Coordinates of C-alpha atoms and ligand atoms in Angstrom, one line a residue:
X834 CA 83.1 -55.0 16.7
X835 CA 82.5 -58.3 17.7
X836 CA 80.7 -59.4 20.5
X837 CA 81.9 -62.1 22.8
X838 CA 80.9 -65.2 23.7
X839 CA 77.6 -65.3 26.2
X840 CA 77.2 -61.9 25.0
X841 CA 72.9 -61.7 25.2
X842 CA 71.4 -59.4 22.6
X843 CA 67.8 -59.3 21.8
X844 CA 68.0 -57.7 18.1
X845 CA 64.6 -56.5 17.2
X846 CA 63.2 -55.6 14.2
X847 CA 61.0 -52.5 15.5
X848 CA 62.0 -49.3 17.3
X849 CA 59.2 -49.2 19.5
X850 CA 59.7 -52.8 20.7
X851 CA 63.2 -51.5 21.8
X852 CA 63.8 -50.5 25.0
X853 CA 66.7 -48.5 24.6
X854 CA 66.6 -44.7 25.3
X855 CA 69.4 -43.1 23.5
X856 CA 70.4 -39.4 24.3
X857 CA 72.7 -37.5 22.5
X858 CA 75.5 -35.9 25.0
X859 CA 77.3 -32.7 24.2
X860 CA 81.0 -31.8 25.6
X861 CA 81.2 -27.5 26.8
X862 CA 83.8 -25.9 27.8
X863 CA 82.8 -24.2 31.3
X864 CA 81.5 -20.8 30.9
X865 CA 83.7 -18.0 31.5
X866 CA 85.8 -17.6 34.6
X867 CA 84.7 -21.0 36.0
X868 CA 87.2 -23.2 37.4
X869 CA 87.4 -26.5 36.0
X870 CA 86.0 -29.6 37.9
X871 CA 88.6 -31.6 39.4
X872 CA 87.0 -33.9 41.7
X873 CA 89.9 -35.8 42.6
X874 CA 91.0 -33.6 44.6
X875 CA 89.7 -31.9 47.7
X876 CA 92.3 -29.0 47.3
X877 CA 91.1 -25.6 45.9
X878 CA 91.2 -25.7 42.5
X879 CA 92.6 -23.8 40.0
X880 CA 93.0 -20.2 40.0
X881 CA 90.1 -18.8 38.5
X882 CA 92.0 -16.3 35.8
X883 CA 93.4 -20.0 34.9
X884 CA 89.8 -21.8 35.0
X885 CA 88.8 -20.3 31.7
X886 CA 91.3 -22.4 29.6
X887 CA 92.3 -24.7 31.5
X888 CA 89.3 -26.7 31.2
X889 CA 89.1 -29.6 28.6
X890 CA 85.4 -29.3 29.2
X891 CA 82.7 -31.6 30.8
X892 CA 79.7 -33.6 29.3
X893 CA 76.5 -32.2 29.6
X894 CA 73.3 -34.2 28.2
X895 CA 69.4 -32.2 27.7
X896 CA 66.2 -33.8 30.0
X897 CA 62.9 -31.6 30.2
X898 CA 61.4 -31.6 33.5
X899 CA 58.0 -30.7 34.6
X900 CA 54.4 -30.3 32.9
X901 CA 54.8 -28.9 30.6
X902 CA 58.6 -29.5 30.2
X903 CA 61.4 -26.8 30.7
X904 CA 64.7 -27.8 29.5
X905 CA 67.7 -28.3 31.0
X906 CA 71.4 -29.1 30.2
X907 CA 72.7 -31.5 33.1
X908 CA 76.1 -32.3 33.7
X909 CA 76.4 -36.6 33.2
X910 CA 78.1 -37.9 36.4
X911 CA 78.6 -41.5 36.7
X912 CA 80.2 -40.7 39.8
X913 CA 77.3 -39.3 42.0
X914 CA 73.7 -40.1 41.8
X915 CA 71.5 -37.3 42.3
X916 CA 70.0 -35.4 39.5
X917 CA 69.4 -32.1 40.7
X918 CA 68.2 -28.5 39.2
X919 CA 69.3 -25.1 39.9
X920 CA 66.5 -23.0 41.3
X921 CA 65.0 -19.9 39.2
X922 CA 65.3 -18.3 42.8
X923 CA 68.9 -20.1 43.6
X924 CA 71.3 -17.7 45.2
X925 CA 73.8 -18.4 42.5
X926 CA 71.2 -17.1 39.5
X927 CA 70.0 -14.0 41.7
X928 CA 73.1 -12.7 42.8
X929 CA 76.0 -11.5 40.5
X930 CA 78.6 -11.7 43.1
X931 CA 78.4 -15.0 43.4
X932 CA 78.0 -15.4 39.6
X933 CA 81.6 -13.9 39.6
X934 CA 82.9 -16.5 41.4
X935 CA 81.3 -19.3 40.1
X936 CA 80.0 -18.5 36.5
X937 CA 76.7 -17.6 35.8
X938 CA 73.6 -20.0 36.0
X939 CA 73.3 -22.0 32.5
X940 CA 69.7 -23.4 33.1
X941 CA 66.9 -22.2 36.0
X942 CA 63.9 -24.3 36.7
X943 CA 60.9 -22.5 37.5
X944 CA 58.7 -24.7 40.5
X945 CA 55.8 -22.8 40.0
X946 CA 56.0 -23.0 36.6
X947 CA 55.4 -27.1 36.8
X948 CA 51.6 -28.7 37.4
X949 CA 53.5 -32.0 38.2
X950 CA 56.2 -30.8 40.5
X951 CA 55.4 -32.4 43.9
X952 CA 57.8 -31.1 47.2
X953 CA 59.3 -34.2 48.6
X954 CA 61.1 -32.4 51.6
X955 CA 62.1 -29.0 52.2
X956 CA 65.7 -28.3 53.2
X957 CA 67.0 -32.1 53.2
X958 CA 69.0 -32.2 49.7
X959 CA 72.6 -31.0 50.0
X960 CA 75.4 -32.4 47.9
X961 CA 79.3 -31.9 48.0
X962 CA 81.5 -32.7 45.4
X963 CA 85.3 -33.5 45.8
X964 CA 86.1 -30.3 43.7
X965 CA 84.9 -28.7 46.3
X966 CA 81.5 -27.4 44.6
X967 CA 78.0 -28.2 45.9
X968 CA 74.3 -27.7 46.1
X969 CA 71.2 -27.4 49.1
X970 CA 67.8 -27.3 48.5
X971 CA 64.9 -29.0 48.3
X972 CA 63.8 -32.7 47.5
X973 CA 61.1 -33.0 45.2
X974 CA 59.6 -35.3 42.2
X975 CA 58.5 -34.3 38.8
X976 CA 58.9 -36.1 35.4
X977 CA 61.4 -36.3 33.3
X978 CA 62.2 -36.7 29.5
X979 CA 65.0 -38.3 28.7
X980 CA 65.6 -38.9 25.4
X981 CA 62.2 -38.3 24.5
X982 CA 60.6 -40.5 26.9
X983 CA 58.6 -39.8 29.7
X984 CA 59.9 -40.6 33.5
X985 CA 58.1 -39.9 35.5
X986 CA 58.1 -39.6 39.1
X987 CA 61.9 -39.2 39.2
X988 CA 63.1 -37.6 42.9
X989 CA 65.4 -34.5 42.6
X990 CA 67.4 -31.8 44.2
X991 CA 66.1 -28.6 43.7
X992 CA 69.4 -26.3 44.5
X993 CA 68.3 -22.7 46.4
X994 CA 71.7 -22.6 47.1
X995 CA 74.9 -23.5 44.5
X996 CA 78.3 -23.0 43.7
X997 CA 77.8 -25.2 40.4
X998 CA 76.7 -22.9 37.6
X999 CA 75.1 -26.2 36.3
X1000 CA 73.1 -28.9 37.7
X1001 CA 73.4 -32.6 37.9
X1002 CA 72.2 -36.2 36.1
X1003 CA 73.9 -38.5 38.7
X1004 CA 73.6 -42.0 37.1
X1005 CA 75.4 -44.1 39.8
X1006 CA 74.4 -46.2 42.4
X1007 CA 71.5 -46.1 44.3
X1008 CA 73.4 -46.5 47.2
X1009 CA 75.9 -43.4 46.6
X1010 CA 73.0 -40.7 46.8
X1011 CA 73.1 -37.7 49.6
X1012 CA 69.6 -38.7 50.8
X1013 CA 69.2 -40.1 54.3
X1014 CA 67.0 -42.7 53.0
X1015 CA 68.1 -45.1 49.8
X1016 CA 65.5 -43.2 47.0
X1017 CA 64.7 -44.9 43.4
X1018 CA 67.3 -42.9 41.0
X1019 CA 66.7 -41.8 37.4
X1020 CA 68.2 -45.1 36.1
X1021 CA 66.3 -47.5 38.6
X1022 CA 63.0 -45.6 37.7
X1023 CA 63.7 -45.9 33.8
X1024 CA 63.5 -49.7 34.7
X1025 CA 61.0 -50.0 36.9
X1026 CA 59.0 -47.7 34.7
X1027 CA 59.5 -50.9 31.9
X1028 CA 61.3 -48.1 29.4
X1029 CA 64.5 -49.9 29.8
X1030 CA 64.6 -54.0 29.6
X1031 CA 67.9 -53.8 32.4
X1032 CA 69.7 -51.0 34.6
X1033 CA 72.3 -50.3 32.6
X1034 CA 73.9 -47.4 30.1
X1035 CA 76.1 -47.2 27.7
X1036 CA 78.7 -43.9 27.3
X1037 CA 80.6 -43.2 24.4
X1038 CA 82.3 -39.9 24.9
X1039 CA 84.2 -39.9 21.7
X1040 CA 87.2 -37.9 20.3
X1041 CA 88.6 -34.9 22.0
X1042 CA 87.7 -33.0 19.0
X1043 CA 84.3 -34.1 18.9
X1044 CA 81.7 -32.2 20.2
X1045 CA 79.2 -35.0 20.8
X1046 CA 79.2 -38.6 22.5
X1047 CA 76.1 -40.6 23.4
X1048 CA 74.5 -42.4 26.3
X1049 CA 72.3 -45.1 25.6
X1050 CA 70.0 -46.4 28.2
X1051 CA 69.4 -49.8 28.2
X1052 CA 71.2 -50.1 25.0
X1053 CA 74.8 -50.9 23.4
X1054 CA 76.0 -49.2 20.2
X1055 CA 78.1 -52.3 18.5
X1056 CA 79.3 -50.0 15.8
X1057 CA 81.3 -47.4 18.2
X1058 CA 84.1 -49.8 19.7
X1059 CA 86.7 -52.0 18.0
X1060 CA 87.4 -55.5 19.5
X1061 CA 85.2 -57.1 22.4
X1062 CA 83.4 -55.6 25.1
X1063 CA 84.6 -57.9 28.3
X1064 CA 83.0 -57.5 31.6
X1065 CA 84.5 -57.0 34.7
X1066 CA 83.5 -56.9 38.3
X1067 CA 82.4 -54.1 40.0
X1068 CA 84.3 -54.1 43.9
X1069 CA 82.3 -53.3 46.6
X1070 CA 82.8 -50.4 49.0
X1071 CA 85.1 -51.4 52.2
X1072 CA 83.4 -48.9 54.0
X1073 CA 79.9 -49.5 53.6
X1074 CA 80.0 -53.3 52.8
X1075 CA 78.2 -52.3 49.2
X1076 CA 79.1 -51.4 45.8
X1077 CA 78.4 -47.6 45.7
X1078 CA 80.8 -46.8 42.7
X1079 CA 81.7 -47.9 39.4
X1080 CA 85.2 -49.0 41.6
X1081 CA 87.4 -51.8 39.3
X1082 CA 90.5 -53.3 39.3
X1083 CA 93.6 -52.1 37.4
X1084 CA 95.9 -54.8 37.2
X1085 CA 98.1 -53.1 34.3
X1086 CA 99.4 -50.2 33.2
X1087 CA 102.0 -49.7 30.6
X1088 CA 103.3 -47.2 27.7
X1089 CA 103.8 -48.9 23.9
X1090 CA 105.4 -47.2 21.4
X1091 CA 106.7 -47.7 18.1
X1092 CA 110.1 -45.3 18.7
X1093 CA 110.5 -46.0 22.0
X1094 CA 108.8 -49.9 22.4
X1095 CA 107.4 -51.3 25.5
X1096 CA 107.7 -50.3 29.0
X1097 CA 106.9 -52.7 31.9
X1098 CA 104.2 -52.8 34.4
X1099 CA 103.8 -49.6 36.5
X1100 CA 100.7 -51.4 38.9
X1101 CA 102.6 -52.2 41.9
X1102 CA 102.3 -56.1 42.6
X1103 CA 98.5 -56.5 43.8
X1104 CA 96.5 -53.6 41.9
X1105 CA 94.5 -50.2 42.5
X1106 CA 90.9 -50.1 42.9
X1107 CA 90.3 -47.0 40.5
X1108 CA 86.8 -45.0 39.8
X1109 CA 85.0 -44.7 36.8
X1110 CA 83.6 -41.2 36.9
X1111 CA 82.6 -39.3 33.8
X1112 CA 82.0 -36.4 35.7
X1113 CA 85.7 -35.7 36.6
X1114 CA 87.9 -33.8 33.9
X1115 CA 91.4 -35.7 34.0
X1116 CA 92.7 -38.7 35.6
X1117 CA 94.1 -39.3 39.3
X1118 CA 96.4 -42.5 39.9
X1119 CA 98.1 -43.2 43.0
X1120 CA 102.3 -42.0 42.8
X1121 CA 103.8 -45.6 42.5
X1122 CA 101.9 -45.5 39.4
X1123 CA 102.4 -42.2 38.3
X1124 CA 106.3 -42.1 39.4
X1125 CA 107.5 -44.2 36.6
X1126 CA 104.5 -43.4 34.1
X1127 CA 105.8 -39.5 34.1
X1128 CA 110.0 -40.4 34.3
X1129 CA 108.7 -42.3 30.6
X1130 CA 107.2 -39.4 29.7
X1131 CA 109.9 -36.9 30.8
X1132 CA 107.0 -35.3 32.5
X1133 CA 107.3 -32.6 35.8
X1134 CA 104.9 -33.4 38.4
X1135 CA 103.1 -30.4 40.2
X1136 CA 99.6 -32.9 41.1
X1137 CA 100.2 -31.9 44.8
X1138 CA 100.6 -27.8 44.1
X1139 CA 97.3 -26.3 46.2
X1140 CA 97.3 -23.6 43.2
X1141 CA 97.9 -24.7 39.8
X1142 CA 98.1 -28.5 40.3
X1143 CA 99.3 -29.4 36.7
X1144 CA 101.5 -32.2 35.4
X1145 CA 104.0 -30.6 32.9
X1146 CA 105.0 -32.2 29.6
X1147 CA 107.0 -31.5 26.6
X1148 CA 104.6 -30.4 23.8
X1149 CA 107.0 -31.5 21.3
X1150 CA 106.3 -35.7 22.4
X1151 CA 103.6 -35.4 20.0
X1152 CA 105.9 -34.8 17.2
X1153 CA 109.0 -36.7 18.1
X1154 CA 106.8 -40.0 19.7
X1155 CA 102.9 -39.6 18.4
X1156 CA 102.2 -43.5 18.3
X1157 CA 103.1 -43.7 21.9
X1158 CA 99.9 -45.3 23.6
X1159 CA 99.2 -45.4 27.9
X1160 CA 97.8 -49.0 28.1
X1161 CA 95.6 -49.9 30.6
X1162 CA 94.6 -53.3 31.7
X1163 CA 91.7 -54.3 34.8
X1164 CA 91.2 -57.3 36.1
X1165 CA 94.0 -59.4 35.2
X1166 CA 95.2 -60.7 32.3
X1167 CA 92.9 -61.5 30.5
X1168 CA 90.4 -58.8 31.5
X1169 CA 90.3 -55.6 28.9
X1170 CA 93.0 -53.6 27.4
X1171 CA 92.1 -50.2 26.6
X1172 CA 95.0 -47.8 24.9
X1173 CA 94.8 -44.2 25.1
X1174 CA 96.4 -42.5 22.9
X1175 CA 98.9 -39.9 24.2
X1176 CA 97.7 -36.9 21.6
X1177 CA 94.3 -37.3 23.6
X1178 CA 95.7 -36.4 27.0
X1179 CA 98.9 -34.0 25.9
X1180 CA 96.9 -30.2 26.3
X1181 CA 98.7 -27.3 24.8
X1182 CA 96.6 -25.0 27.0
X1183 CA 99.2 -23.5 29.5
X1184 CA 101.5 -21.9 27.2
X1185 CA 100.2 -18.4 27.4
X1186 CA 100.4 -18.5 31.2
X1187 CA 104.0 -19.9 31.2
X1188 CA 104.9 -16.9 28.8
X1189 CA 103.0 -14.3 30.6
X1190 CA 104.6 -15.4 33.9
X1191 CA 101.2 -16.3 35.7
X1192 CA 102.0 -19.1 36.1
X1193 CA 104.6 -20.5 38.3
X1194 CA 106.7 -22.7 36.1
X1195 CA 109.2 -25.1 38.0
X1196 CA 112.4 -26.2 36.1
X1197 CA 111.5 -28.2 33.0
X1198 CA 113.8 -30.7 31.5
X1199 CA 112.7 -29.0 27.9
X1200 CA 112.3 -25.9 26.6
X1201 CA 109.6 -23.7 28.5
X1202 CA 108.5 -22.6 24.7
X1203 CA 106.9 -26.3 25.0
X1204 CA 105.3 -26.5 27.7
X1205 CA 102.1 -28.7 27.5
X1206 CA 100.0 -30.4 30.4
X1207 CA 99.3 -34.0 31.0
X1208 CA 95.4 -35.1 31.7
X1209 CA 97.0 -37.7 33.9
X1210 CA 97.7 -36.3 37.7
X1211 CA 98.6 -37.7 41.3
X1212 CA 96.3 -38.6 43.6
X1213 CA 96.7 -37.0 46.9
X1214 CA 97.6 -39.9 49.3
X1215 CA 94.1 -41.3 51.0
X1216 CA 92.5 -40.3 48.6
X1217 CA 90.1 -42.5 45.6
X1218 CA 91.7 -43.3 42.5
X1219 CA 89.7 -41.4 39.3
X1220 CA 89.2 -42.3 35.9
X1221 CA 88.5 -39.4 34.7
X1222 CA 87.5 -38.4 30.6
X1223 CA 91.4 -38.4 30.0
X1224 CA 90.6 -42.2 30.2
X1225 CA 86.7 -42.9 29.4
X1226 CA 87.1 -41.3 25.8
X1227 CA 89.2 -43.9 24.9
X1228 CA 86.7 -46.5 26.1
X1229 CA 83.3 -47.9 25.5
X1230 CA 82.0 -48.8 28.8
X1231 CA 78.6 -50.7 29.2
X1232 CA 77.7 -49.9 33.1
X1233 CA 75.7 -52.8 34.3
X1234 CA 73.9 -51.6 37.8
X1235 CA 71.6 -54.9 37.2
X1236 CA 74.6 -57.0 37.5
X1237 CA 77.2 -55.3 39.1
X1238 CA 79.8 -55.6 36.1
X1239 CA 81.2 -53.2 33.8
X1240 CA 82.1 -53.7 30.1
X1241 CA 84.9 -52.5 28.7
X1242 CA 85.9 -52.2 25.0
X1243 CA 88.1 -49.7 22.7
X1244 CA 86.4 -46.9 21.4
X1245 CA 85.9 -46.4 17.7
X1246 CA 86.3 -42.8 17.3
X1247 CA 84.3 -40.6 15.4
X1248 CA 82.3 -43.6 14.6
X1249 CA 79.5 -42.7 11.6
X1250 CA 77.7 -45.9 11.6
X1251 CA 75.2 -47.0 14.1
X1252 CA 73.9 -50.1 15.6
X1253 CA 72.1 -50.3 18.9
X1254 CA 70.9 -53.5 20.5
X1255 CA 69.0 -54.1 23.7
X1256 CA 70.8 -55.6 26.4
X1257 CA 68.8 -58.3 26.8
X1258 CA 68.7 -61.2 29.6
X1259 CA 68.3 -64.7 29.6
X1260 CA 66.1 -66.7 32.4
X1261 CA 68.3 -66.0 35.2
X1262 CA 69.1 -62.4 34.6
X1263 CA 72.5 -62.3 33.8
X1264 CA 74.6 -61.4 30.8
X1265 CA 77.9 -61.9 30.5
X1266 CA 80.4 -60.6 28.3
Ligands
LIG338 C1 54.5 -38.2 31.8 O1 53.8 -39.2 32.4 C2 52.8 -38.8 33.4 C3 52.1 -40.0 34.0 O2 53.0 -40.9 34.5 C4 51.9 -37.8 32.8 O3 51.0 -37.3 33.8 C5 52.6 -36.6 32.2 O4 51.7 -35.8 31.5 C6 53.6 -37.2 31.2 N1 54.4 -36.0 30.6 C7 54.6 -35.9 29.4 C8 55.4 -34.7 29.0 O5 54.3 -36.7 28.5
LIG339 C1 88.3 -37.5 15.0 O1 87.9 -36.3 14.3 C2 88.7 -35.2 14.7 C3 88.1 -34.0 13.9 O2 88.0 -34.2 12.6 C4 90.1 -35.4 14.4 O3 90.9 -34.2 14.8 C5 90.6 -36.6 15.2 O4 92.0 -36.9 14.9 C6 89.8 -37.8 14.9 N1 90.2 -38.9 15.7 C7 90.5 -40.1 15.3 C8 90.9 -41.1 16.3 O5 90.4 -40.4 14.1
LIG340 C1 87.1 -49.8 45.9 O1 87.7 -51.1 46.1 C2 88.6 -51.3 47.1 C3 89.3 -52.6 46.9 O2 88.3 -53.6 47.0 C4 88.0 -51.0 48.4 O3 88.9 -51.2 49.4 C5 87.4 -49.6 48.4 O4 86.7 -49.4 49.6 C6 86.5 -49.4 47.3 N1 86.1 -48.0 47.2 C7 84.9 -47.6 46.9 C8 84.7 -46.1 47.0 O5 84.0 -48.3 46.5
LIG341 C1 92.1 -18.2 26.6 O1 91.3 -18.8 25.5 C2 90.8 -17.8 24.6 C3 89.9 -18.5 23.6 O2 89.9 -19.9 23.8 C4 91.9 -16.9 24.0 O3 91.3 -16.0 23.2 C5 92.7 -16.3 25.1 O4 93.7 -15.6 24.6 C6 93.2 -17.3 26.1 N1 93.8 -16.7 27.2 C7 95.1 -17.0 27.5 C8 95.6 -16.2 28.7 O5 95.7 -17.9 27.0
LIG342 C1 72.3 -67.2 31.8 O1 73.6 -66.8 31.3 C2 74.6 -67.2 32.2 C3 75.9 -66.6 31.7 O2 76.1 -67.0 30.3 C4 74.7 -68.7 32.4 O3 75.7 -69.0 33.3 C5 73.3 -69.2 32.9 O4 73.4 -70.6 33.0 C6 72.2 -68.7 32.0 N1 70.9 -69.1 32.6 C7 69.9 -69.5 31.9 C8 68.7 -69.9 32.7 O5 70.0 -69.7 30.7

């Protein structure tokens, strides 16, 4: 847990002279009948009989918004940058066929309920996500407590229209949001509102089997990574000639194991620009990576299937091989390692399906009786490369919007201990790790 090198922390003594919002973030399983979210992928998703348990669940964090406050469970996307609420009035909360197509509404905010809300403009919010799911409505501003501080004068979507039984804390760029015009987002207003000392969060998603992560604004939590947090550049979009996503460089990526040792390289020569998005379920790699990653793993892949697009592997690999580790390396050689485990991205939540016949099984070089599914999938050709929360689990990533870096680390599972520091700066406003 050591901290590198040029590595600036202000440790101070009191709480309240910390600016450091910390929020505790909780992983759900969709509601009933929902399909999971699979941003990587512009296909239709999964069936929704299938949806149900085939999800591996999302992370959702708690804000109150509005005087006085109404909460509301928000889905944390790292990936997109508005925050938005579903409407008391929203189609999707009125109506129950729609509600049996897309899951019922988990949290309505009420307009006229709110002194503070102010209408922004009517009709000029409307949001698509790569799974295919999206939101139209109004813009608006109202504050917001986060953590239990106050933001105020934060601008949001208010959906009249979803097919997301949820709405949304985008904390990316400034530069990736729906609106015509570049707006302040919840992260840039935290700073500017002096409640955070830079523009940038730290996410700890923790285990698979853990129910809660955190997301500290502002702050880092030393005690919930192993080794040192290293920084890396963040790459610009070609495109728009900006950085509008968390968009790094994977140099590396290699299985270790202790039965099986140490395969080579599967990057191709130069490297992939890959997407750190917390708001995506699994993990999409281009197929020159994937190819040789799933011939290791014995694995059949069905990424490409436009109904059940599932990577199938043999259950029983987390008997016969359970120290075998997916390495992943960004930014060269010397930039971070971080090792996912394979037991954190094997799913034994297709078996019933298989059995039952629902689901179209192709041949299998094991026994169907073990069929699991990988959290590691193909992206289609064209499209972004994701790292999804079948990556970001395993890591401790410090997302510097400030200074256009991200830190990378190990993860310390199901870390007890706790230590947050303010990311701090020196004179010229960097800090380096
Ligand atoms: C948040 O701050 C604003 C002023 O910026 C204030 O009007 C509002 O009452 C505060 N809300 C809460 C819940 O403290
Ligand atoms: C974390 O805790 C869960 C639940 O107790 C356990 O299943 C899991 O193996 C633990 N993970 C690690 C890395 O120790
Ligand atoms: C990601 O980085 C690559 C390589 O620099 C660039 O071509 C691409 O446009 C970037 N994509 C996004 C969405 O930022
Ligand atoms: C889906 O999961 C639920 C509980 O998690 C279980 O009761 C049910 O049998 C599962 N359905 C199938 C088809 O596997
Ligand atoms: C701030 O830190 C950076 C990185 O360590 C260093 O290059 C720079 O010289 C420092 N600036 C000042 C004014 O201390």
């Amino acid at each position: 847990m050591q901290l590198s090198v040029g590595f600036l922390l202000a440790l101070l003594a009191t709480a309240s002279a910390r600016r450091v919002v910390p929020m505790t973030i909780h992983r759900q399983i969709a509601p009933e009948g929902l399909p999971v979210r699979r941003r990587g992928t512009l296909r239709p998703t999964l069936q929704e009989d299938l949806g149900n348990n085939m999800t591996v669940g999302a992370y959702f964090a708690e804000v109150e918004v509005g005087s006085p406050p109404q909460k509301m469970t928000l889905h944390i996307d790292t990936g997109s940058t508005d925050v938005w609420l579903l409407s008391k009035s929203a189609d999707l909360c009125t109506l129950t066929v729609l509600q049996s197509l897309y899951g019922k509404c988990k949290d309505t905010f009420d307009r006229s309920a709110s002194s503070s809300y102010e209408t922004l403009s009517l009709n000029s919010f409307e949001i698509q996500y790569m799974d295919g799911t999206g939101a139209s409505g109004d813009y608006f501003t109202d504050h917001v407590n986060v953590g239990g501080l106050n933001v105020s004068e934060v601008q949001m979507g208010l959906a009249k229209k979803a097919t997301s039984s949820w709405g949304m804390l985008g904390i990316g760029y400034n530069t990736n949001s729906v609106a015509k015009e570049i707006y302040p987002s919840i992260v840039d207003q935290m700073y500017n509102q002096g409640l955070i000392g830079i523009k940038a969060y730290s996410l700890y998603l923790n285990d698979l089997e853990a129910t809660t992560g955190t997301i500290l604004f502002g702050g880092i939590d030393t005690e919930k990574f192993t080794g040192t947090l290293k920084s890396i550049p963040i790459l610009r979009d070609e495109d728009y000639g900006t950085i509008t996503h968390f968009n790094v460089s994977l140099t590396s990526l290699s299985t270790t194991s202790d039965v099986s040792g140490t395969s080579e390289n599967f990057v191709p020569s130069s490297s992939v620009p890959v997407i750190l998005d917390s708001g995506t379920t699994y993990t999409y790699l281009p197929r020159q990576v994937t190819a040789p990653l799933f011939a290791r793993l014995n694995a059949v892949d069905k990424s490409l299937s436009a109904s059940n697009p599932i990577v199938f592997v043999d259950c029983a690999l987390l008997d016969t091989d359970p120290n075998l580790y997916i390495e992943y390396q960004f930014a060269g050689p010397d930039g971070p390692k971080i090792k996912v485990s394979i037991a954190d991205i094997i799913f034994n939540d297709i078996q019933s399906y298989v059995d039952s016949g629902a689901l179209l099984t192709p041949s299998l070089p094991f026994p169907k009786s073990r069929t699991c599914s990988l959290g590691i999938l193909t992206s289609e050709s064209g499209d972004v490369h994701l790292l999804g929360d079948t990556f970001l689990r395993s890591a401790y990533v410090v997302y510097d919007l400030s200074n256009d870096q991200v830190a990378l680390a190990q993860s310390y599972m199901n870390a007890t201990r706790s230590n947050v520091v303010e990311i701090a700066r020196n004179a010229s406003g960097r800090w380096v790790a």
